[in-house]
């Protein structure tokens, strides 16, 4: 593609950035403003017009996918293969540098890169060698702390403990970990950048070579850089003005994993001769959607400033739905997706975004019930998540001691001193005796088949399961689940993990309690008159969880509804977007209220979520939401209130939501009448063969696939599917 073609494809602001004189520049690229096009065409411009060699240009981005796309576009523009060009992620480029200069970096020539799992295993070995209790000082927490120090450019010798026990302990782990890596010729991901930076700092001739080689340095997603990444860029740029960074301070949402929004905010101070270019024309969304996004983000202070606009037209108003509870919220979303599909659109054009992973469970159930295929982008289905599977394994052992899969999963989770060697002894004994792992463990304990230490650990685990079983025998299912999560040590284990990931795990555990509280086998097609009579409620719940884990999610090529957290949605776009759970305490998250600077990042996350929508945006919230077995009544999110009312169309209750009827001494006031497609009405008295008499107080769906909430005189409220409940009108 020649220069004229490049320029003809650009708007005025894009053209200014692409054709800017060589020098430092900050390109503030709003959502959907074509920043990738600007980056790749800037490189083509530098080669074709400024005469730079493509091998004298360094282009950096954050993901391998983005790097591959950038390289392909550059090759297309230049019409030549560029295998040797320095285009890639920070880590891949640092790796390339270290392979070429391993001796200067004081590494083995064949050094090994260890991934996150290898790193965790190595830290666990370090803890054992140091005699540090993994229960008190979890290995995952130590890994997080070590990586955080490296991201800040800090070696163990640079850190002062100041008498702080937490820092003292992790500093000793860091020192031993560094020694283990050096002995084994191992390099973790964070080390790639830190070692590259240190090598350049300590080798003047090598640094001079690369500063001379790279005539231009271009960086994508600059707002997501951490301290060591920015330091790495600055040392390569040196005193010359040749660094062009492209990013959006309004989309900086990864502070929790080390990204420094300060990098983009202070760029102009670090490079006072730099020019700033603003890409504000959006090619993705309607005027209405952009108006909402601009109004939300304007409430943040310390912005570099820009306002998105579009020539795409006004578009539809934003729909705001106030759900009665999270079940009603999920029902509404599914019904809107079905309606969209009936208009001839693909499921994959619809995305459901949420702040917390735990929100996906109710949404998944609603999609499964309506037989709509879905995919969870960048994550797992609720019942497949590690913390959920571990909790269910404990519950399964209470019910089925001879479940080998459950035994193996949790025998040493949380860590209790039962190592791989002890587990292998149990496996061998089980195979020789033809018994389960549980029985083999009992036999080995009784016959002193272990060392004294291993015997104590295995015996303690057996006692834990037996004690839990006895303590929860007469408990309600939800209380049982909560008790198992607490008494097993899983909750404390994930609390120690800390950070955003640990918090997400805890929220998922709370959601499992809620799932148990709302579980009713009468509402699940699996359970009917053919269900064995001796099957306990716990067994039915475990079977339900297994089925949900194995069904519903579409394969890679199937047309499916897209589900993801708002963090995972960054960089994506969809014709129809649902932002679910817009309530104070959920989004913005409660933690953001308590920690300085977090509210601004939550608002940026909302901005990202809103700007994923191309044609239609739905915002939903629940007036009541059940978390950890408790109904919580939250106010609508402040982010919703920051959107001009003229852009929002509230979905009224009589149009698509049926509020519950309420009654006092069976005197019913009806707020809505018929359960659509059936002979039942809200407020109607009904009889159930198992639960007795009750009153219909709420419903969702229509026809025989509808679910009704019935307040029974004997057992309280239950949600039942009409197709299986066999209710009789009284």
mmCIF file of N, CA and C in Angstrom, residues 20-98:
data_model
loop_
_atom_site.group_PDB
_atom_site.id
_atom_site.type_symbol
_atom_site.label_atom_id
_atom_site.label_comp_id
_atom_site.label_asym_id
_atom_site.label_seq_id
_atom_site.Cartn_x
_atom_site.Cartn_y
_atom_site.Cartn_z
ATOM 1 N N UNK A 20 3.152 12.534 11.925
ATOM 2 C CA UNK A 20 3.847 13.447 12.834
ATOM 3 C C UNK A 20 5.356 13.408 12.588
ATOM 4 N N UNK A 21 6.037 14.527 12.772
ATOM 5 C CA UNK A 21 7.498 14.531 12.666
ATOM 6 C C UNK A 21 8.104 13.546 13.659
ATOM 7 N N UNK A 22 9.263 13.011 13.337
ATOM 8 C CA UNK A 22 9.902 12.080 14.265
ATOM 9 C C UNK A 22 10.178 12.778 15.583
ATOM 10 N N UNK A 23 9.836 12.105 16.655
ATOM 11 C CA UNK A 23 9.993 12.678 17.982
ATOM 12 C C UNK A 23 9.077 11.955 18.947
ATOM 13 N N UNK A 24 9.071 12.374 20.186
ATOM 14 C CA UNK A 24 8.211 11.746 21.186
ATOM 15 C C UNK A 24 6.783 12.239 21.025
ATOM 16 N N UNK A 25 5.836 11.337 21.240
ATOM 17 C CA UNK A 25 4.436 11.703 21.062
ATOM 18 C C UNK A 25 3.562 10.836 21.960
ATOM 19 N N UNK A 26 2.487 11.452 22.430
ATOM 20 C CA UNK A 26 1.462 10.753 23.191
ATOM 21 C C UNK A 26 0.187 10.759 22.355
ATOM 22 N N UNK A 27 -0.311 9.581 22.017
ATOM 23 C CA UNK A 27 -1.551 9.465 21.256
ATOM 24 C C UNK A 27 -2.632 8.965 22.205
ATOM 25 N N UNK A 28 -3.534 9.860 22.582
ATOM 26 C CA UNK A 28 -4.659 9.476 23.427
ATOM 27 C C UNK A 28 -5.754 8.924 22.527
ATOM 28 N N UNK A 29 -5.895 7.596 22.556
ATOM 29 C CA UNK A 29 -6.800 6.929 21.622
ATOM 30 C C UNK A 29 -8.010 6.409 22.378
ATOM 31 N N UNK A 30 -9.145 7.039 22.185
ATOM 32 C CA UNK A 30 -10.371 6.617 22.839
ATOM 33 C C UNK A 30 -10.845 5.261 22.350
ATOM 34 N N UNK A 31 -11.794 4.680 23.065
ATOM 35 C CA UNK A 31 -12.343 3.376 22.702
ATOM 36 C C UNK A 31 -12.912 3.421 21.286
ATOM 37 N N UNK A 32 -12.546 2.428 20.475
ATOM 38 C CA UNK A 32 -13.088 2.325 19.126
ATOM 39 C C UNK A 32 -12.643 3.403 18.171
ATOM 40 N N UNK A 33 -11.493 4.016 18.454
ATOM 41 C CA UNK A 33 -11.047 5.145 17.626
ATOM 42 C C UNK A 33 -10.006 4.755 16.586
ATOM 43 N N UNK A 34 -9.694 3.459 16.474
ATOM 44 C CA UNK A 34 -8.774 3.010 15.431
ATOM 45 C C UNK A 34 -7.307 3.128 15.785
ATOM 46 N N UNK A 35 -6.953 2.844 17.040
ATOM 47 C CA UNK A 35 -5.560 3.023 17.457
ATOM 48 C C UNK A 35 -4.618 2.013 16.799
ATOM 49 N N UNK A 36 -5.087 0.778 16.580
ATOM 50 C CA UNK A 36 -4.222 -0.222 15.944
ATOM 51 C C UNK A 36 -3.886 0.203 14.518
ATOM 52 N N UNK A 37 -4.871 0.775 13.847
ATOM 53 C CA UNK A 37 -4.634 1.289 12.493
ATOM 54 C C UNK A 37 -3.574 2.378 12.522
ATOM 55 N N UNK A 38 -3.672 3.270 13.487
ATOM 56 C CA UNK A 38 -2.703 4.367 13.585
ATOM 57 C C UNK A 38 -1.306 3.829 13.850
ATOM 58 N N UNK A 39 -1.187 2.879 14.756
ATOM 59 C CA UNK A 39 0.126 2.317 15.084
ATOM 60 C C UNK A 39 0.774 1.658 13.863
ATOM 61 N N UNK A 40 0.037 0.794 13.203
ATOM 62 C CA UNK A 40 0.620 0.060 12.082
ATOM 63 C C UNK A 40 0.912 0.983 10.900
ATOM 64 N N UNK A 41 0.043 1.934 10.668
ATOM 65 C CA UNK A 41 0.274 2.829 9.539
ATOM 66 C C UNK A 41 1.350 3.863 9.851
ATOM 67 N N UNK A 42 1.552 4.159 11.125
ATOM 68 C CA UNK A 42 2.681 5.004 11.516
ATOM 69 C C UNK A 42 3.993 4.307 11.161
ATOM 70 N N UNK A 43 4.059 2.999 11.430
ATOM 71 C CA UNK A 43 5.269 2.251 11.102
ATOM 72 C C UNK A 43 5.492 2.232 9.589
ATOM 73 N N UNK A 44 4.416 2.003 8.837
ATOM 74 C CA UNK A 44 4.533 2.017 7.373
ATOM 75 C C UNK A 44 4.992 3.387 6.889
ATOM 76 N N UNK A 45 4.470 4.444 7.488
ATOM 77 C CA UNK A 45 4.862 5.820 7.124
ATOM 78 C C UNK A 45 6.352 6.049 7.397
ATOM 79 N N UNK A 46 6.824 5.596 8.564
ATOM 80 C CA UNK A 46 8.235 5.789 8.921
ATOM 81 C C UNK A 46 9.156 5.075 7.931
ATOM 82 N N UNK A 47 8.737 3.889 7.466
ATOM 83 C CA UNK A 47 9.570 3.129 6.533
ATOM 84 C C UNK A 47 9.507 3.727 5.128
ATOM 85 N N UNK A 48 8.299 4.022 4.656
ATOM 86 C CA UNK A 48 8.130 4.433 3.263
ATOM 87 C C UNK A 48 8.442 5.911 3.023
ATOM 88 N N UNK A 49 8.222 6.742 4.024
ATOM 89 C CA UNK A 49 8.402 8.185 3.822
ATOM 90 C C UNK A 49 9.637 8.729 4.542
ATOM 91 N N UNK A 50 9.858 8.271 5.773
ATOM 92 C CA UNK A 50 10.992 8.771 6.548
ATOM 93 C C UNK A 50 12.265 7.973 6.298
ATOM 94 N N UNK A 51 12.149 6.845 5.594
ATOM 95 C CA UNK A 51 13.336 6.086 5.219
ATOM 96 C C UNK A 51 13.922 5.222 6.313
ATOM 97 N N UNK A 52 13.171 4.936 7.367
ATOM 98 C CA UNK A 52 13.686 4.077 8.430
ATOM 99 C C UNK A 52 13.661 2.623 7.995
ATOM 100 N N UNK A 53 14.632 1.871 8.449
ATOM 101 C CA UNK A 53 14.613 0.429 8.218
ATOM 102 C C UNK A 53 13.567 -0.200 9.138
ATOM 103 N N UNK A 54 12.776 -1.147 8.638
ATOM 104 C CA UNK A 54 11.796 -1.804 9.511
ATOM 105 C C UNK A 54 12.462 -2.540 10.672
ATOM 106 N N UNK A 55 13.757 -2.860 10.518
ATOM 107 C CA UNK A 55 14.460 -3.566 11.582
ATOM 108 C C UNK A 55 15.081 -2.602 12.599
ATOM 109 N N UNK A 56 14.869 -1.316 12.354
ATOM 110 C CA UNK A 56 15.311 -0.300 13.298
ATOM 111 C C UNK A 56 14.135 0.294 14.058
ATOM 112 N N UNK A 57 13.005 -0.413 14.032
ATOM 113 C CA UNK A 57 11.800 0.036 14.727
ATOM 114 C C UNK A 57 11.426 -1.004 15.774
ATOM 115 N N UNK A 58 11.146 -0.568 16.974
ATOM 116 C CA UNK A 58 10.692 -1.437 18.055
ATOM 117 C C UNK A 58 9.216 -1.148 18.312
ATOM 118 N N UNK A 59 8.367 -2.167 18.183
ATOM 119 C CA UNK A 59 6.932 -1.999 18.414
ATOM 120 C C UNK A 59 6.495 -2.989 19.486
ATOM 121 N N UNK A 60 5.887 -2.470 20.544
ATOM 122 C CA UNK A 60 5.582 -3.280 21.724
ATOM 123 C C UNK A 60 4.090 -3.242 22.019
ATOM 124 N N UNK A 61 3.536 -4.417 22.334
ATOM 125 C CA UNK A 61 2.145 -4.484 22.775
ATOM 126 C C UNK A 61 2.041 -5.491 23.912
ATOM 127 N N UNK A 62 0.808 -5.834 24.326
ATOM 128 C CA UNK A 62 0.650 -6.609 25.558
ATOM 129 C C UNK A 62 0.284 -8.071 25.366
ATOM 130 N N UNK A 63 -0.302 -8.424 24.248
ATOM 131 C CA UNK A 63 -0.699 -9.819 24.049
ATOM 132 C C UNK A 63 -0.094 -10.359 22.766
ATOM 133 N N UNK A 64 0.119 -11.657 22.747
ATOM 134 C CA UNK A 64 0.656 -12.292 21.539
ATOM 135 C C UNK A 64 -0.286 -12.118 20.359
ATOM 136 N N UNK A 65 -1.592 -12.164 20.649
ATOM 137 C CA UNK A 65 -2.576 -11.992 19.581
ATOM 138 C C UNK A 65 -2.462 -10.604 18.962
ATOM 139 N N UNK A 66 -2.358 -9.572 19.807
ATOM 140 C CA UNK A 66 -2.234 -8.203 19.302
ATOM 141 C C UNK A 66 -0.927 -8.029 18.534
ATOM 142 N N UNK A 67 0.143 -8.656 19.024
ATOM 143 C CA UNK A 67 1.433 -8.550 18.341
ATOM 144 C C UNK A 67 1.384 -9.209 16.965
ATOM 145 N N UNK A 68 0.731 -10.378 16.881
ATOM 146 C CA UNK A 68 0.619 -11.071 15.597
ATOM 147 C C UNK A 68 -0.204 -10.252 14.611
ATOM 148 N N UNK A 69 -1.285 -9.646 15.113
ATOM 149 C CA UNK A 69 -2.124 -8.815 14.247
ATOM 150 C C UNK A 69 -1.347 -7.596 13.752
ATOM 151 N N UNK A 70 -0.574 -6.987 14.663
ATOM 152 C CA UNK A 70 0.207 -5.817 14.279
ATOM 153 C C UNK A 70 1.242 -6.182 13.215
ATOM 154 N N UNK A 71 1.926 -7.293 13.410
ATOM 155 C CA UNK A 71 2.939 -7.721 12.444
ATOM 156 C C UNK A 71 2.307 -7.998 11.077
ATOM 157 N N UNK A 72 1.149 -8.671 11.078
ATOM 158 C CA UNK A 72 0.482 -9.002 9.813
ATOM 159 C C UNK A 72 0.070 -7.738 9.068
ATOM 160 N N UNK A 73 -0.440 -6.757 9.808
ATOM 161 C CA UNK A 73 -0.857 -5.509 9.154
ATOM 162 C C UNK A 73 0.331 -4.748 8.585
ATOM 163 N N UNK A 74 1.429 -4.734 9.337
ATOM 164 C CA UNK A 74 2.627 -4.033 8.856
ATOM 165 C C UNK A 74 3.142 -4.689 7.576
ATOM 166 N N UNK A 75 3.194 -6.028 7.582
ATOM 167 C CA UNK A 75 3.659 -6.746 6.389
ATOM 168 C C UNK A 75 2.756 -6.468 5.202
ATOM 169 N N UNK A 76 1.444 -6.363 5.475
ATOM 170 C CA UNK A 76 0.498 -6.058 4.400
ATOM 171 C C UNK A 76 0.747 -4.666 3.840
ATOM 172 N N UNK A 77 0.963 -3.696 4.718
ATOM 173 C CA UNK A 77 1.208 -2.322 4.270
ATOM 174 C C UNK A 77 2.507 -2.227 3.462
ATOM 175 N N UNK A 78 3.547 -2.929 3.934
ATOM 176 C CA UNK A 78 4.852 -2.806 3.292
ATOM 177 C C UNK A 78 5.042 -3.794 2.149
ATOM 178 N N UNK A 79 4.176 -4.815 2.099
ATOM 179 C CA UNK A 79 4.274 -5.786 1.011
ATOM 180 C C UNK A 79 5.503 -6.648 1.081
ATOM 181 N N UNK A 80 5.978 -6.965 2.299
ATOM 182 C CA UNK A 80 7.176 -7.788 2.449
ATOM 183 C C UNK A 80 7.143 -8.492 3.801
ATOM 184 N N UNK A 81 7.717 -9.708 3.878
ATOM 185 C CA UNK A 81 7.777 -10.414 5.163
ATOM 186 C C UNK A 81 8.791 -9.753 6.091
ATOM 187 N N UNK A 82 8.481 -9.744 7.371
ATOM 188 C CA UNK A 82 9.337 -9.029 8.324
ATOM 189 C C UNK A 82 9.608 -9.901 9.548
ATOM 190 N N UNK A 83 10.131 -11.084 9.310
ATOM 191 C CA UNK A 83 10.318 -12.025 10.412
ATOM 192 C C UNK A 83 11.305 -11.512 11.453
ATOM 193 N N UNK A 84 12.256 -10.735 11.046
ATOM 194 C CA UNK A 84 13.265 -10.259 11.990
ATOM 195 C C UNK A 84 12.918 -8.953 12.675
ATOM 196 N N UNK A 85 11.774 -8.403 12.367
ATOM 197 C CA UNK A 85 11.400 -7.120 12.950
ATOM 198 C C UNK A 85 11.099 -7.270 14.440
ATOM 199 N N UNK A 86 11.425 -6.235 15.210
ATOM 200 C CA UNK A 86 11.222 -6.267 16.658
ATOM 201 C C UNK A 86 9.785 -5.827 16.976
ATOM 202 N N UNK A 87 8.849 -6.730 16.738
ATOM 203 C CA UNK A 87 7.441 -6.504 17.063
ATOM 204 C C UNK A 87 7.000 -7.624 17.997
ATOM 205 N N UNK A 88 6.476 -7.289 19.158
ATOM 206 C CA UNK A 88 6.048 -8.344 20.076
ATOM 207 C C UNK A 88 5.609 -7.795 21.409
ATOM 208 N N UNK A 89 5.366 -8.705 22.334
ATOM 209 C CA UNK A 89 5.010 -8.302 23.693
ATOM 210 C C UNK A 89 6.274 -7.919 24.449
ATOM 211 N N UNK A 90 6.106 -7.267 25.578
ATOM 212 C CA UNK A 90 7.258 -6.933 26.418
ATOM 213 C C UNK A 90 8.060 -8.195 26.736
ATOM 214 N N UNK A 91 7.356 -9.255 27.124
ATOM 215 C CA UNK A 91 8.054 -10.465 27.550
ATOM 216 C C UNK A 91 8.753 -11.165 26.389
ATOM 217 N N UNK A 92 8.108 -11.215 25.234
ATOM 218 C CA UNK A 92 8.736 -11.909 24.105
ATOM 219 C C UNK A 92 9.970 -11.159 23.612
ATOM 220 N N UNK A 93 9.920 -9.835 23.614
ATOM 221 C CA UNK A 93 11.073 -9.044 23.171
ATOM 222 C C UNK A 93 12.217 -9.126 24.180
ATOM 223 N N UNK A 94 11.876 -9.117 25.470
ATOM 224 C CA UNK A 94 12.912 -9.271 26.494
ATOM 225 C C UNK A 94 13.555 -10.652 26.396
ATOM 226 N N UNK A 95 12.747 -11.660 26.119
ATOM 227 C CA UNK A 95 13.270 -13.018 25.953
ATOM 228 C C UNK A 95 14.229 -13.077 24.765
ATOM 229 N N UNK A 96 13.859 -12.430 23.685
ATOM 230 C CA UNK A 96 14.720 -12.402 22.492
ATOM 231 C C UNK A 96 16.061 -11.743 22.822
ATOM 232 N N UNK A 97 16.002 -10.663 23.576
ATOM 233 C CA UNK A 97 17.221 -9.957 23.975
ATOM 234 C C UNK A 97 18.113 -10.851 24.834
ATOM 235 N N UNK A 98 17.526 -11.530 25.815
ATOM 236 C CA UNK A 98 18.317 -12.349 26.738
ATOM 237 C C UNK A 98 18.914 -13.566 26.039
#
